[in-house]
Amino acid sequence: MPSKKTAKKAKKVASKRAPKAAKYVYSFGKKTDGNAKMKNLLGGKGANLAEMARIGLPVPGGFTITTDVCVEYYKNGRVYPAALKGQIATAIKICEKESGKKFGDQKNPLLFSVRSGARESMPGMMDTILNLGLNDKTVEALKVKSGNGRFAYDCYRRFVQMYGDVVMGVQSRTENEPDPFEHALHLVKKEVGVTIDSDLTEENNKEVIKRFQKLIKDRTGGAFPQDVQKQLDGAVSAVFNSWENERATLYRQKYGIPAEWGTAVNVQLMVFGNLGDTSATGVAFTRDPANGENVFYGEYLINAQGEDVVAGVRTPFPIAQLADDMPKSHKELSVVRKKLEKHFGDVQDFEFTIEDGKLYMLQTRNGKRTGLAAVRIAVEMTKQRLMTQQTAVTKIPADQISSLLVPIFDTNAIKKAKLMATGLPAGPGAASGKIVFNAADAEKEVALGNSVVLCREETSPEDLRGMIASDGILTSRGGVSSHAALVARQMGKVCICGASDIHIDYASATLTAGKIVLKEGDSISIDGTTGEIFAGSVATAPSEVSQVLAGKMKAEKSYTFQMFNQIMKWSDKYRTMGVRTNADSPEQSKSAVSMGAEGIGLCRTEHMFFEGDRISYMREMILAPSVAARKAALKKLLPFQRKDFNGLFKAMEGRPVTIRFLDPPLHEFLPHDDASRRDLAEHLGVSPEIVSDRVRALHEENPMLGHRGCRLGISYPEITEMQARAVFEAAAQVLKLKRKIKVKPEIMIPLVGFKDELDNQVAIVHRVAAEVQKAKGVKIDYLVGTMLEVPRACVTSAEIAKTAQFFSFGTNDLTQTTLGMSRDDAGSFLSKYKDLDIIPQNPFATLDQEGVGSLVKQGVDGGKSTNPDIKLGICGEHGGDPASIKFCHNAGLSYVSCSPNRVPVARLAAAQAAIEAEA
Ligand code: PEP
Ligand code: MG
């Protein structure tokens, strides 16, 4: 007999020879292998089914096939790992043991649902199959077992339809052809004189099934499979294949979900909500996902199955009514509601089925919510000690906070508006636009620069492109958890659904409510907060939060503002980066300060000359043929600049103001057409030919890479001198005001690539500063720094930082120059790049972290190496983008600067980055 030691060794050797296959299948139910932390492997749905089973909620048993299988499936040319088959067979046995039923059995058949489940939920984007395991024989067994022939054949009919569509690909062949299954069903209903599916008798359903099976045979040449194992194999493959379907791909692109994640597949014992009037199915949220109120919120349908509620075909009842219809189940659900929130620490969106009076939980996930709801839920759940302040801050998608700043209808305009109908408020805010009836038209109109409201009977995932393009979405059918409502809320779109008083007729392209008939292209306005629909266009007004911020409404009057303010306070408590704004006028600056800006991170001085006839002086300066002429023009510009800076310093009340010296790509300022050249000639008192000659002389092939930035100040030092004088004289004026206001100018030299360029300009600034301080008898606390916006500056930042007191990354130009892509023209090919996943996000909106980001890091490291105290910021558009803000935090920047409206987003995103980095 071998010793224990030898046996162990032998075992070790054996296991080396035949490595244990990876675990591809995880059971849940009485035997549960997974938990909520395993989302990457089991997908969100699978992990939470396991977790619900663990905490004793009534989950029908089943198993999850992991996302690893999906990944391997695609990697190996759509071939499954060898060990999968056996693991599925074992998991089926566990289900059979747990349920006492048998898969494919002709007496007591086990039926499954098969659903997708990615790491992040992608509602309605992938395929689902219910009642799997039914065939011509098992359906009879189900009939006997349930004692309900209508029910058994109703289930079989639905299954054949779903299977034929999803697995065997029997679908409409043209855009105009109706769905072939729906069409066949419609014909039978017409023949037998019923209008709703549930009125079809057993015999009627048998007839429909016969026609469905013939349809499948005619279209595919193959028969609907009677072998249940074959059915399961087909369904699992269909779910994995649906990961790459067009709508899932589009959804992933929009929400930045990587294709490599793959989806899991959940196979679960069927429970039936369509077993008669003691059965029901529904979806619910633990709180109202539209406004965040702490009320039980949801809807259900009696005697219905699975997708009926979300598909929006029948309008369901509100959950409160279940207290009358099925009081015991309502009570149980109320307990589940509390338990879910307490356990998951967030609002849950869950699906349930009541089978003959017994409650089952089919899914739970963190509920998608509007920005408004996200804020209220985060604040109230923190106060109820269901989450911490840090969690509250990280729970709100930073971009969504801006939806609290969205317009509402102008109160006067709305009084005069013509109310035509009301529907269910599903996504708050006000939208006004042209009526379109399909996604393609929505995209077309938006491309022409029009706002549109997409009006549909109900939406399906095929409408996604149109929903993205539209300002508002209106449906005549479906409840608040219908596809339209869920997706619109997530996108922050204004949405009304289930507006049953309106009739939409696609054929005549009209939308009717009573006597009001609107045609395609007419204007319509919708209020997604109240559900009101108005004919015509209605002017919009700023949001409550904006009104409080602008001092037009008292804070005590707006609960929304109080919630918003609380989140902003918590954000400020946890963030470590500063938030400044890009502003060029006192109005913009004040608005930004009201939203929490702590300084100006970029004042583009050339923008100060866009207004009124100032552009003529600016043009005079640019076109000046001699130093004397330029100096004369600059003399006229000086008082404007001084006044502007004075205004900015006063508006910012001692906060730092970063003033970027002139950086006008010349083409933006030169007169383009004959009329403006004539006007300018008149203003200058010269002939139009002289102006034309000068414009020609200044013409550049690549103005973005041309005579701009510090190159201008180096060629014409008198420009830098004038600007420096304007800054310091304005500072002196403000410092001398009776009302004590501190002034902190930070002069920023643009487009520097060589230390000598910066030295050249800094010398002028210091000289003028000394002159003005002496002349005015004041001491001005100022800094001089530079933008890092060409790769050379990042690469040589150690040298440049010997002169610069601060760096601000100009990531607009840095992206342009690093990628060699024009920031003005890249749109033409970027969408293709996005489609092909070459550059998943527009790099001018979200920082290209690998490329441009590496240069930013190099710039930071180099700068700190020679100037450890150097201040580091960003002022490109990326300073208002949450993903880029996170990058900035991790790269060690001291502040971000963004447009005024993005300031709250940036405060929140900066806090989230800090909290995540600490975790
Ligand atoms: C930049 O390039 O990122 C920047 C902020 O400057 P501008 O957009 O004015 O070129
Ligand atoms: Mg720039």
PDB file of C-alpha atoms and ligand atoms in Angstrom, residues 660 663 708 750-751 787 789 810 812-813 823, ligand 2:
ATOM      1  CA  ARG A 660      -4.161  83.470 -21.151  1.00  0.00           C
ATOM      2  CA  ASP A 663      -3.806  83.000 -28.916  1.00  0.00           C
ATOM      3  CA  ARG A 708      -0.550  81.827 -32.992  1.00  0.00           C
ATOM      4  CA  PRO A 750       0.132  79.791 -24.709  1.00  0.00           C
ATOM      5  CA  LEU A 751       1.575  77.227 -27.094  1.00  0.00           C
ATOM      6  CA  MET A 787       0.117  76.042 -21.092  1.00  0.00           C
ATOM      7  CA  GLU A 789      -0.328  71.993 -25.217  1.00  0.00           C
ATOM      8  CA  GLY A 810      -4.262  72.639 -22.875  1.00  0.00           C
ATOM      9  CA  ASN A 812      -7.503  70.513 -26.829  1.00  0.00           C
ATOM     10  CA  ASP A 813      -4.338  71.434 -28.664  1.00  0.00           C
ATOM     11  CA  ARG A 823      -9.715  69.554 -33.584  1.00  0.00           C
TER      12      ARG A 823
HETATM   13 MG    MG B   2      -4.836  75.758 -27.004  1.00  0.00          MG
END
